[in-house]
Amino acid sequence: MGRASNEPGLSGGRLAGRRAVITGAAQGIGAEIARTYRREGAELVLLDRAADTVGALAGSLGAHSVPVDLADAAATAAAVEQAIGLLGGIDILVNNAGIMSMAPLLELTVENWDLTFDVNVRAMFVTTQVAGRAMVAQGHGTIVNMSSMGAKLGSPNQAHYAASKAAVMSLTRVAAMEFGPHNITVNCICPGYVLTELGAATRTAAMVQAWSDKSPLGRLAETSDVANMALFLASDDASYCTGQAMNVSGGMVMH
Ligand SMILES: NC(=O)c1ccc[n+]([C@@H]2O[C@H](COP(=O)([O-])OP(=O)(O)OC[C@H]3O[C@@H](n4cnc5c(N)ncnc54)[C@H](O)[C@@H]3O)[C@@H](O)[C@H]2O)c1
């Protein structure tokens, strides 16, 4: 099943009584996942470097927040430990946080490459290890990782980002293999374009129109489109689903 058994008195939501930790939850897709999970009855700890914003969201949702810079591996491990302590365990880990910048391959710096991998991949390894130990000990759990359509298609000026998101897919598969015997499922989501702060600095109206035209549905993703997949993957409905990379791209990717 990959998650805790339903307890009496906690029914009413698809995640009722589940204890979830969500990274990068201050805004954008992560904040929408937090609102969705809370609506479905989950107890939450929200992790983000934007302490004030994530604190305000947590306050409005009746959740906890732990400020952390996920580029700092030791601080990341400590933050997940703290979150598990606040919740008294962990049933769901959502590794949503990520950064993206644009740079041609010939101009990409080692510093930018490393920071992208530190936040997008290394932090995910660290949180997965800390949460995974707790999940193995309790004999159930589920992990949802945020990859990207870019992992499957690539995109000019995004060698570092696309490679980091492909690494997320590989980490997801290996974690699914190793954790499966412990009743833990691990999946990732590959969103298409979502109009969040991510990439907003370099986005033009012409780019948005061209992206929309690529989808058979003729539109970009809403944050709720991605949050609904994150809800499905964390719910009992996805109990026989593990090691998968689920497209939420409006049909821009079909493999
Ligand atoms: N927006 C898109 O089009 C799109 C497409 C595919 C995948 N994604 C992925 O979805 C995830 C969420 O993206 P979004 O669009 O909501 O972006 P966003 O920039 O709006 O939100 C990202 C959140 O992560 C937090 N964060 C970033 N670096 C951090 C760090 N070092 N420590 C702690 N927190 C940190 C930010 O403070 C922010 O709250 C990312 O992994 C992103 O790569 C987004």
PDB file of C-alpha atoms and ligand atoms in Angstrom:
ATOM      1  CA  MET A   1       0.000   0.000   0.000  1.00  0.00           C
ATOM      2  CA  GLY A   2       2.874   2.391   0.591  1.00  0.00           C
ATOM      3  CA  ARG A   3       1.153   4.394   3.289  1.00  0.00           C
ATOM      4  CA  ALA A   4      -0.401   4.172   6.731  1.00  0.00           C
ATOM      5  CA  SER A   5      -3.623   2.309   7.209  1.00  0.00           C
ATOM      6  CA  ASN A   6      -6.733   4.450   7.518  1.00  0.00           C
ATOM      7  CA  GLU A   7      -7.413   5.311  11.124  1.00  0.00           C
ATOM      8  CA  PRO A   8     -10.930   5.701  12.504  1.00  0.00           C
ATOM      9  CA  GLY A   9     -11.925   9.330  12.813  1.00  0.00           C
ATOM     10  CA  LEU A  10      -9.465  10.513  10.162  1.00  0.00           C
ATOM     11  CA  SER A  11     -11.626   9.877   7.141  1.00  0.00           C
ATOM     12  CA  GLY A  12     -12.968  12.650   4.943  1.00  0.00           C
ATOM     13  CA  GLY A  13      -9.986  13.453   2.746  1.00  0.00           C
ATOM     14  CA  ARG A  14      -7.795  11.437   0.423  1.00  0.00           C
ATOM     15  CA  LEU A  15      -4.781  12.145   2.656  1.00  0.00           C
ATOM     16  CA  ALA A  16      -6.590  12.244   5.981  1.00  0.00           C
ATOM     17  CA  GLY A  17      -4.159  11.820   8.854  1.00  0.00           C
ATOM     18  CA  ARG A  18      -1.095  11.488   6.586  1.00  0.00           C
ATOM     19  CA  ARG A  19       2.033  13.347   7.667  1.00  0.00           C
ATOM     20  CA  ALA A  20       3.679  15.160   4.747  1.00  0.00           C
ATOM     21  CA  VAL A  21       6.851  17.188   4.259  1.00  0.00           C
ATOM     22  CA  ILE A  22       6.949  19.431   1.171  1.00  0.00           C
ATOM     23  CA  THR A  23      10.062  21.272  -0.018  1.00  0.00           C
ATOM     24  CA  GLY A  24       9.935  24.551  -1.955  1.00  0.00           C
ATOM     25  CA  ALA A  25       6.463  25.175  -0.599  1.00  0.00           C
ATOM     26  CA  ALA A  26       6.543  28.979  -0.233  1.00  0.00           C
ATOM     27  CA  GLN A  27       5.128  29.695  -3.685  1.00  0.00           C
ATOM     28  CA  GLY A  28       4.254  28.283  -7.083  1.00  0.00           C
ATOM     29  CA  ILE A  29       3.694  24.557  -7.511  1.00  0.00           C
ATOM     30  CA  GLY A  30       4.869  23.676  -3.996  1.00  0.00           C
ATOM     31  CA  ALA A  31       2.411  26.089  -2.372  1.00  0.00           C
ATOM     32  CA  GLU A  32      -0.412  24.627  -4.472  1.00  0.00           C
ATOM     33  CA  ILE A  33       0.577  21.102  -3.422  1.00  0.00           C
ATOM     34  CA  ALA A  34       0.512  22.283   0.204  1.00  0.00           C
ATOM     35  CA  ARG A  35      -3.006  23.757  -0.173  1.00  0.00           C
ATOM     36  CA  THR A  36      -4.213  20.616  -1.956  1.00  0.00           C
ATOM     37  CA  TYR A  37      -2.767  18.197   0.588  1.00  0.00           C
ATOM     38  CA  ARG A  38      -4.147  20.237   3.500  1.00  0.00           C
ATOM     39  CA  ARG A  39      -7.593  20.310   1.881  1.00  0.00           C
ATOM     40  CA  GLU A  40      -7.368  16.518   1.687  1.00  0.00           C
ATOM     41  CA  GLY A  41      -6.587  16.206   5.390  1.00  0.00           C
ATOM     42  CA  ALA A  42      -2.793  15.902   5.548  1.00  0.00           C
ATOM     43  CA  GLU A  43      -0.670  17.271   8.389  1.00  0.00           C
ATOM     44  CA  LEU A  44       2.105  19.381   6.868  1.00  0.00           C
ATOM     45  CA  VAL A  45       5.596  20.692   7.406  1.00  0.00           C
ATOM     46  CA  LEU A  46       6.633  23.135   4.689  1.00  0.00           C
ATOM     47  CA  LEU A  47      10.337  23.631   3.907  1.00  0.00           C
ATOM     48  CA  ASP A  48      11.665  26.650   2.018  1.00  0.00           C
ATOM     49  CA  ARG A  49      14.443  29.214   2.131  1.00  0.00           C
ATOM     50  CA  ALA A  50      11.846  32.032   1.947  1.00  0.00           C
ATOM     51  CA  ALA A  51      11.229  31.967   5.694  1.00  0.00           C
ATOM     52  CA  ASP A  52       8.601  34.719   5.935  1.00  0.00           C
ATOM     53  CA  THR A  53       6.549  33.562   2.953  1.00  0.00           C
ATOM     54  CA  VAL A  54       6.547  29.896   3.889  1.00  0.00           C
ATOM     55  CA  GLY A  55       5.804  30.817   7.499  1.00  0.00           C
ATOM     56  CA  ALA A  56       2.789  32.872   6.436  1.00  0.00           C
ATOM     57  CA  LEU A  57       1.453  30.086   4.213  1.00  0.00           C
ATOM     58  CA  ALA A  58       1.965  27.505   6.940  1.00  0.00           C
ATOM     59  CA  GLY A  59       0.150  29.763   9.392  1.00  0.00           C
ATOM     60  CA  SER A  60      -2.815  30.151   7.065  1.00  0.00           C
ATOM     61  CA  LEU A  61      -3.026  26.380   6.561  1.00  0.00           C
ATOM     62  CA  GLY A  62      -2.557  25.343  10.181  1.00  0.00           C
ATOM     63  CA  ALA A  63       0.766  23.761   9.238  1.00  0.00           C
ATOM     64  CA  HIS A  64       4.371  23.977  10.424  1.00  0.00           C
ATOM     65  CA  SER A  65       7.252  25.501   8.481  1.00  0.00           C
ATOM     66  CA  VAL A  66      10.998  25.018   8.700  1.00  0.00           C
ATOM     67  CA  PRO A  67      13.197  27.573   6.914  1.00  0.00           C
ATOM     68  CA  VAL A  68      16.183  25.949   5.186  1.00  0.00           C
ATOM     69  CA  ASP A  69      18.564  26.541   2.316  1.00  0.00           C
ATOM     70  CA  LEU A  70      18.526  23.261   0.425  1.00  0.00           C
ATOM     71  CA  ALA A  71      21.917  24.075  -1.099  1.00  0.00           C
ATOM     72  CA  ASP A  72      23.298  23.286   2.383  1.00  0.00           C
ATOM     73  CA  ALA A  73      23.289  19.497   2.742  1.00  0.00           C
ATOM     74  CA  ALA A  74      23.806  19.394   6.506  1.00  0.00           C
ATOM     75  CA  ALA A  75      21.098  21.996   7.119  1.00  0.00           C
ATOM     76  CA  THR A  76      18.774  20.069   4.798  1.00  0.00           C
ATOM     77  CA  ALA A  77      19.225  16.837   6.733  1.00  0.00           C
ATOM     78  CA  ALA A  78      18.635  18.671  10.009  1.00  0.00           C
ATOM     79  CA  ALA A  79      15.495  20.351   8.633  1.00  0.00           C
ATOM     80  CA  VAL A  80      13.966  17.034   7.574  1.00  0.00           C
ATOM     81  CA  GLU A  81      14.811  15.531  10.978  1.00  0.00           C
ATOM     82  CA  GLN A  82      13.098  18.533  12.607  1.00  0.00           C
ATOM     83  CA  ALA A  83      10.068  18.142  10.342  1.00  0.00           C
ATOM     84  CA  ILE A  84       9.737  14.452  11.164  1.00  0.00           C
ATOM     85  CA  GLY A  85       9.955  15.359  14.842  1.00  0.00           C
ATOM     86  CA  LEU A  86       7.207  17.970  14.496  1.00  0.00           C
ATOM     87  CA  LEU A  87       4.914  15.486  12.750  1.00  0.00           C
ATOM     88  CA  GLY A  88       5.849  12.464  14.860  1.00  0.00           C
ATOM     89  CA  GLY A  89       6.752  10.548  11.685  1.00  0.00           C
ATOM     90  CA  ILE A  90       6.462  10.940   7.936  1.00  0.00           C
ATOM     91  CA  ASP A  91       4.113   9.271   5.467  1.00  0.00           C
ATOM     92  CA  ILE A  92       4.715  11.519   2.431  1.00  0.00           C
ATOM     93  CA  LEU A  93       7.798  13.367   1.208  1.00  0.00           C
ATOM     94  CA  VAL A  94       7.373  15.796  -1.690  1.00  0.00           C
ATOM     95  CA  ASN A  95      10.704  16.936  -3.140  1.00  0.00           C
ATOM     96  CA  ASN A  96       9.358  19.907  -5.077  1.00  0.00           C
ATOM     97  CA  ALA A  97      11.983  22.645  -4.670  1.00  0.00           C
ATOM     98  CA  GLY A  98      14.035  23.480  -7.728  1.00  0.00           C
ATOM     99  CA  ILE A  99      15.879  26.301  -9.466  1.00  0.00           C
ATOM    100  CA  MET A 100      16.275  27.058 -13.150  1.00  0.00           C
ATOM    101  CA  SER A 101      18.450  29.504 -15.055  1.00  0.00           C
ATOM    102  CA  MET A 102      19.261  30.003 -18.705  1.00  0.00           C
ATOM    103  CA  ALA A 103      22.817  29.758 -20.024  1.00  0.00           C
ATOM    104  CA  PRO A 104      24.272  28.547 -23.324  1.00  0.00           C
ATOM    105  CA  LEU A 105      26.392  25.428 -22.836  1.00  0.00           C
ATOM    106  CA  LEU A 106      29.555  27.256 -23.944  1.00  0.00           C
ATOM    107  CA  GLU A 107      29.006  29.955 -21.309  1.00  0.00           C
ATOM    108  CA  LEU A 108      27.638  27.834 -18.463  1.00  0.00           C
ATOM    109  CA  THR A 109      29.815  28.163 -15.356  1.00  0.00           C
ATOM    110  CA  VAL A 110      30.833  25.358 -13.052  1.00  0.00           C
ATOM    111  CA  GLU A 111      29.333  27.378 -10.181  1.00  0.00           C
ATOM    112  CA  ASN A 112      25.934  27.521 -11.862  1.00  0.00           C
ATOM    113  CA  TRP A 113      26.094  23.813 -12.745  1.00  0.00           C
ATOM    114  CA  ASP A 114      26.982  22.900  -9.164  1.00  0.00           C
ATOM    115  CA  LEU A 115      24.312  25.112  -7.561  1.00  0.00           C
ATOM    116  CA  THR A 116      21.643  23.688  -9.885  1.00  0.00           C
ATOM    117  CA  PHE A 117      22.631  20.131  -9.012  1.00  0.00           C
ATOM    118  CA  ASP A 118      23.011  20.936  -5.299  1.00  0.00           C
ATOM    119  CA  VAL A 119      19.432  22.246  -5.037  1.00  0.00           C
ATOM    120  CA  ASN A 120      17.681  20.092  -7.637  1.00  0.00           C
ATOM    121  CA  VAL A 121      19.388  16.749  -6.998  1.00  0.00           C
ATOM    122  CA  ARG A 122      21.722  16.617  -3.987  1.00  0.00           C
ATOM    123  CA  ALA A 123      19.094  18.057  -1.638  1.00  0.00           C
ATOM    124  CA  MET A 124      16.668  15.427  -2.926  1.00  0.00           C
ATOM    125  CA  PHE A 125      19.193  12.677  -2.175  1.00  0.00           C
ATOM    126  CA  VAL A 126      19.621  14.035   1.363  1.00  0.00           C
ATOM    127  CA  THR A 127      15.906  14.425   2.114  1.00  0.00           C
ATOM    128  CA  THR A 128      15.224  10.995   0.610  1.00  0.00           C
ATOM    129  CA  GLN A 129      17.871   9.411   2.798  1.00  0.00           C
ATOM    130  CA  VAL A 130      16.604  11.003   6.012  1.00  0.00           C
ATOM    131  CA  ALA A 131      12.911  10.432   5.264  1.00  0.00           C
ATOM    132  CA  GLY A 132      13.642   7.022   3.758  1.00  0.00           C
ATOM    133  CA  ARG A 133      15.195   5.795   6.990  1.00  0.00           C
ATOM    134  CA  ALA A 134      12.071   6.801   8.914  1.00  0.00           C
ATOM    135  CA  MET A 135       9.785   5.249   6.285  1.00  0.00           C
ATOM    136  CA  VAL A 136      11.749   1.976   6.231  1.00  0.00           C
ATOM    137  CA  ALA A 137      11.567   1.826  10.029  1.00  0.00           C
ATOM    138  CA  GLN A 138       7.786   2.277  10.022  1.00  0.00           C
ATOM    139  CA  GLY A 139       7.284   0.009   6.998  1.00  0.00           C
ATOM    140  CA  HIS A 140       5.416   2.382   4.698  1.00  0.00           C
ATOM    141  CA  GLY A 141       5.630   5.720   2.912  1.00  0.00           C
ATOM    142  CA  THR A 142       5.539   7.471  -0.425  1.00  0.00           C
ATOM    143  CA  ILE A 143       7.872   9.948  -2.090  1.00  0.00           C
ATOM    144  CA  VAL A 144       6.951  12.357  -4.901  1.00  0.00           C
ATOM    145  CA  ASN A 145       9.817  14.078  -6.723  1.00  0.00           C
ATOM    146  CA  MET A 146       9.592  17.044  -9.105  1.00  0.00           C
ATOM    147  CA  SER A 147      11.334  16.407 -12.387  1.00  0.00           C
ATOM    148  CA  SER A 148      10.412  18.222 -15.613  1.00  0.00           C
ATOM    149  CA  MET A 149       9.422  17.781 -19.228  1.00  0.00           C
ATOM    150  CA  GLY A 150      12.949  19.109 -19.830  1.00  0.00           C
ATOM    151  CA  ALA A 151      14.371  15.834 -18.489  1.00  0.00           C
ATOM    152  CA  LYS A 152      12.842  13.983 -21.442  1.00  0.00           C
ATOM    153  CA  LEU A 153      13.083  16.614 -24.185  1.00  0.00           C
ATOM    154  CA  GLY A 154      15.978  18.865 -23.218  1.00  0.00           C
ATOM    155  CA  SER A 155      15.908  22.550 -24.096  1.00  0.00           C
ATOM    156  CA  PRO A 156      18.562  24.950 -25.441  1.00  0.00           C
ATOM    157  CA  ASN A 157      20.320  26.973 -22.732  1.00  0.00           C
ATOM    158  CA  GLN A 158      19.212  24.484 -20.071  1.00  0.00           C
ATOM    159  CA  ALA A 159      21.950  21.827 -20.089  1.00  0.00           C
ATOM    160  CA  HIS A 160      22.378  22.114 -16.313  1.00  0.00           C
ATOM    161  CA  TYR A 161      18.635  22.176 -15.560  1.00  0.00           C
ATOM    162  CA  ALA A 162      17.674  19.382 -17.982  1.00  0.00           C
ATOM    163  CA  ALA A 163      20.527  17.167 -16.777  1.00  0.00           C
ATOM    164  CA  SER A 164      19.549  17.768 -13.139  1.00  0.00           C
ATOM    165  CA  LYS A 165      15.939  16.813 -13.862  1.00  0.00           C
ATOM    166  CA  ALA A 166      17.071  13.660 -15.705  1.00  0.00           C
ATOM    167  CA  ALA A 167      19.063  12.837 -12.572  1.00  0.00           C
ATOM    168  CA  VAL A 168      15.829  13.230 -10.587  1.00  0.00           C
ATOM    169  CA  MET A 169      14.222  10.573 -12.795  1.00  0.00           C
ATOM    170  CA  SER A 170      17.144   8.182 -12.205  1.00  0.00           C
ATOM    171  CA  LEU A 171      17.160   8.811  -8.459  1.00  0.00           C
ATOM    172  CA  THR A 172      13.414   8.153  -8.442  1.00  0.00           C
ATOM    173  CA  ARG A 173      13.832   4.782 -10.192  1.00  0.00           C
ATOM    174  CA  VAL A 174      16.632   3.545  -7.928  1.00  0.00           C
ATOM    175  CA  ALA A 175      14.800   4.690  -4.787  1.00  0.00           C
ATOM    176  CA  ALA A 176      11.689   2.858  -6.027  1.00  0.00           C
ATOM    177  CA  MET A 177      13.747  -0.331  -6.495  1.00  0.00           C
ATOM    178  CA  GLU A 178      15.457  -0.155  -3.103  1.00  0.00           C
ATOM    179  CA  PHE A 179      12.455   1.036  -1.087  1.00  0.00           C
ATOM    180  CA  GLY A 180       9.786  -1.122  -2.741  1.00  0.00           C
ATOM    181  CA  PRO A 181      10.398  -4.111  -0.453  1.00  0.00           C
ATOM    182  CA  HIS A 182       9.708  -1.768   2.483  1.00  0.00           C
ATOM    183  CA  ASN A 183       6.256  -0.829   1.183  1.00  0.00           C
ATOM    184  CA  ILE A 184       7.435   2.595  -0.002  1.00  0.00           C
ATOM    185  CA  THR A 185       6.555   3.991  -3.428  1.00  0.00           C
ATOM    186  CA  VAL A 186       8.664   6.621  -5.216  1.00  0.00           C
ATOM    187  CA  ASN A 187       7.521   8.485  -8.319  1.00  0.00           C
ATOM    188  CA  CYS A 188       8.288  11.735 -10.079  1.00  0.00           C
ATOM    189  CA  ILE A 189       6.296  14.296 -12.034  1.00  0.00           C
ATOM    190  CA  CYS A 190       7.388  15.844 -15.340  1.00  0.00           C
ATOM    191  CA  PRO A 191       5.420  19.091 -15.687  1.00  0.00           C
ATOM    192  CA  GLY A 192       5.303  21.074 -18.887  1.00  0.00           C
ATOM    193  CA  TYR A 193       5.257  24.864 -18.705  1.00  0.00           C
ATOM    194  CA  VAL A 194       3.644  26.466 -15.637  1.00  0.00           C
ATOM    195  CA  LEU A 195       3.598  30.265 -15.323  1.00  0.00           C
ATOM    196  CA  THR A 196       5.243  30.585 -11.909  1.00  0.00           C
ATOM    197  CA  GLU A 197       8.163  32.739 -10.788  1.00  0.00           C
ATOM    198  CA  LEU A 198      10.477  30.064 -12.188  1.00  0.00           C
ATOM    199  CA  GLY A 199      11.716  31.410 -15.526  1.00  0.00           C
ATOM    200  CA  ALA A 200       9.568  34.547 -15.273  1.00  0.00           C
ATOM    201  CA  ALA A 201      12.570  36.834 -15.754  1.00  0.00           C
ATOM    202  CA  THR A 202      13.294  35.492 -19.258  1.00  0.00           C
ATOM    203  CA  ARG A 203       9.700  34.738 -20.337  1.00  0.00           C
ATOM    204  CA  THR A 204       8.015  36.710 -23.144  1.00  0.00           C
ATOM    205  CA  ALA A 205       4.423  36.739 -24.411  1.00  0.00           C
ATOM    206  CA  ALA A 206       5.626  35.216 -27.688  1.00  0.00           C
ATOM    207  CA  MET A 207       7.256  32.338 -25.819  1.00  0.00           C
ATOM    208  CA  VAL A 208       4.063  31.693 -23.854  1.00  0.00           C
ATOM    209  CA  GLN A 209       2.014  31.590 -27.074  1.00  0.00           C
ATOM    210  CA  ALA A 210       4.501  29.253 -28.775  1.00  0.00           C
ATOM    211  CA  TRP A 211       4.477  26.925 -25.764  1.00  0.00           C
ATOM    212  CA  SER A 212       0.679  26.864 -25.639  1.00  0.00           C
ATOM    213  CA  ASP A 213       0.564  25.979 -29.342  1.00  0.00           C
ATOM    214  CA  LYS A 214       2.741  22.907 -28.660  1.00  0.00           C
ATOM    215  CA  SER A 215       0.066  21.322 -26.494  1.00  0.00           C
ATOM    216  CA  PRO A 216      -2.807  19.430 -28.124  1.00  0.00           C
ATOM    217  CA  LEU A 217      -4.908  21.013 -25.361  1.00  0.00           C
ATOM    218  CA  GLY A 218      -3.805  24.492 -26.465  1.00  0.00           C
ATOM    219  CA  ARG A 219      -2.884  25.773 -23.038  1.00  0.00           C
ATOM    220  CA  LEU A 220      -0.149  25.705 -20.434  1.00  0.00           C
ATOM    221  CA  ALA A 221      -0.393  23.903 -17.108  1.00  0.00           C
ATOM    222  CA  GLU A 222      -1.966  25.457 -14.028  1.00  0.00           C
ATOM    223  CA  THR A 223      -0.276  24.805 -10.693  1.00  0.00           C
ATOM    224  CA  SER A 224      -3.385  22.793  -9.798  1.00  0.00           C
ATOM    225  CA  ASP A 225      -2.761  20.428 -12.740  1.00  0.00           C
ATOM    226  CA  VAL A 226       0.576  19.485 -11.172  1.00  0.00           C
ATOM    227  CA  ALA A 227      -0.756  19.479  -7.600  1.00  0.00           C
ATOM    228  CA  ASN A 228      -3.524  17.083  -8.606  1.00  0.00           C
ATOM    229  CA  MET A 229      -0.912  14.624  -9.907  1.00  0.00           C
ATOM    230  CA  ALA A 230       1.035  15.043  -6.669  1.00  0.00           C
ATOM    231  CA  LEU A 231      -2.194  14.261  -4.805  1.00  0.00           C
ATOM    232  CA  PHE A 232      -2.851  11.155  -6.904  1.00  0.00           C
ATOM    233  CA  LEU A 233       0.691   9.840  -6.403  1.00  0.00           C
ATOM    234  CA  ALA A 234       0.517  10.356  -2.628  1.00  0.00           C
ATOM    235  CA  SER A 235      -2.926   8.769  -2.333  1.00  0.00           C
ATOM    236  CA  ASP A 236      -3.980   5.142  -2.095  1.00  0.00           C
ATOM    237  CA  ASP A 237      -5.166   5.437  -5.716  1.00  0.00           C
ATOM    238  CA  ALA A 238      -1.517   5.151  -6.781  1.00  0.00           C
ATOM    239  CA  SER A 239      -0.613   2.289  -4.459  1.00  0.00           C
ATOM    240  CA  TYR A 240       0.664   0.043  -7.314  1.00  0.00           C
ATOM    241  CA  CYS A 241       2.507   2.867  -9.069  1.00  0.00           C
ATOM    242  CA  THR A 242       6.241   3.211  -8.391  1.00  0.00           C
ATOM    243  CA  GLY A 243       9.374   4.285 -10.261  1.00  0.00           C
ATOM    244  CA  GLN A 244       7.287   6.276 -12.735  1.00  0.00           C
ATOM    245  CA  ALA A 245       7.846   9.663 -14.381  1.00  0.00           C
ATOM    246  CA  MET A 246       4.338  11.056 -14.875  1.00  0.00           C
ATOM    247  CA  ASN A 247       3.894  13.674 -17.590  1.00  0.00           C
ATOM    248  CA  VAL A 248       1.692  16.681 -16.787  1.00  0.00           C
ATOM    249  CA  SER A 249       2.481  18.435 -20.032  1.00  0.00           C
ATOM    250  CA  GLY A 250      -0.827  18.750 -21.860  1.00  0.00           C
ATOM    251  CA  GLY A 251       0.374  16.128 -24.334  1.00  0.00           C
ATOM    252  CA  MET A 252       3.619  17.930 -25.244  1.00  0.00           C
ATOM    253  CA  VAL A 253       5.398  14.727 -24.182  1.00  0.00           C
ATOM    254  CA  MET A 254       3.844  11.325 -24.842  1.00  0.00           C
ATOM    255  CA  HIS A 255       6.586   8.992 -23.629  1.00  0.00           C
TER     256      HIS A 255
HETATM  257  N1  LIG B   1       7.195  26.242 -13.608  1.00  0.00           N
HETATM  258  C1  LIG B   1       7.455  25.349 -14.545  1.00  0.00           C
HETATM  259  O1  LIG B   1       7.189  25.578 -15.749  1.00  0.00           O
HETATM  260  C2  LIG B   1       8.041  24.023 -14.184  1.00  0.00           C
HETATM  261  C3  LIG B   1       8.115  23.035 -15.180  1.00  0.00           C
HETATM  262  C4  LIG B   1       8.671  21.811 -14.878  1.00  0.00           C
HETATM  263  C5  LIG B   1       9.147  21.565 -13.596  1.00  0.00           C
HETATM  264  N2  LIG B   1       9.075  22.528 -12.647  1.00  0.00           N
HETATM  265  C6  LIG B   1       9.616  22.226 -11.319  1.00  0.00           C
HETATM  266  O2  LIG B   1       8.618  22.412 -10.333  1.00  0.00           O
HETATM  267  C7  LIG B   1       9.238  22.750  -9.095  1.00  0.00           C
HETATM  268  C8  LIG B   1       8.570  23.980  -8.523  1.00  0.00           C
HETATM  269  O3  LIG B   1       8.765  25.038  -9.449  1.00  0.00           O
HETATM  270  P1  LIG B   1       7.908  26.372  -9.457  1.00  0.00           P
HETATM  271  O4  LIG B   1       7.582  26.634 -10.866  1.00  0.00           O
HETATM  272  O5  LIG B   1       6.835  26.320  -8.449  1.00  0.00           O
HETATM  273  O6  LIG B   1       9.070  27.408  -9.034  1.00  0.00           O
HETATM  274  P2  LIG B   1       9.073  28.651  -8.029  1.00  0.00           P
HETATM  275  O7  LIG B   1      10.368  29.338  -8.317  1.00  0.00           O
HETATM  276  O8  LIG B   1       7.828  29.430  -8.114  1.00  0.00           O
HETATM  277  O9  LIG B   1       9.122  27.951  -6.598  1.00  0.00           O
HETATM  278  C9  LIG B   1      10.261  27.242  -6.168  1.00  0.00           C
HETATM  279  C10 LIG B   1      10.292  27.239  -4.649  1.00  0.00           C
HETATM  280  O10 LIG B   1      11.493  26.546  -4.244  1.00  0.00           O
HETATM  281  C11 LIG B   1      12.155  27.328  -3.256  1.00  0.00           C
HETATM  282  N3  LIG B   1      13.597  27.141  -3.334  1.00  0.00           N
HETATM  283  C12 LIG B   1      14.396  27.345  -4.400  1.00  0.00           C
HETATM  284  N4  LIG B   1      15.670  27.136  -4.057  1.00  0.00           N
HETATM  285  C13 LIG B   1      15.680  26.806  -2.741  1.00  0.00           C
HETATM  286  C14 LIG B   1      16.710  26.498  -1.806  1.00  0.00           C
HETATM  287  N5  LIG B   1      18.002  26.531  -2.138  1.00  0.00           N
HETATM  288  N6  LIG B   1      16.358  26.181  -0.549  1.00  0.00           N
HETATM  289  C15 LIG B   1      15.052  26.171  -0.189  1.00  0.00           C
HETATM  290  N7  LIG B   1      14.035  26.475  -1.022  1.00  0.00           N
HETATM  291  C16 LIG B   1      14.356  26.790  -2.284  1.00  0.00           C
HETATM  292  C17 LIG B   1      11.806  28.784  -3.604  1.00  0.00           C
HETATM  293  O11 LIG B   1      11.972  29.665  -2.505  1.00  0.00           O
HETATM  294  C18 LIG B   1      10.351  28.650  -4.049  1.00  0.00           C
HETATM  295  O12 LIG B   1       9.450  28.757  -2.973  1.00  0.00           O
HETATM  296  C19 LIG B   1      10.735  22.917  -9.396  1.00  0.00           C
HETATM  297  O13 LIG B   1      11.434  21.746  -9.055  1.00  0.00           O
HETATM  298  C20 LIG B   1      10.766  23.122 -10.881  1.00  0.00           C
HETATM  299  O14 LIG B   1      11.985  22.758 -11.473  1.00  0.00           O
HETATM  300  C21 LIG B   1       8.522  23.758 -12.903  1.00  0.00           C
END
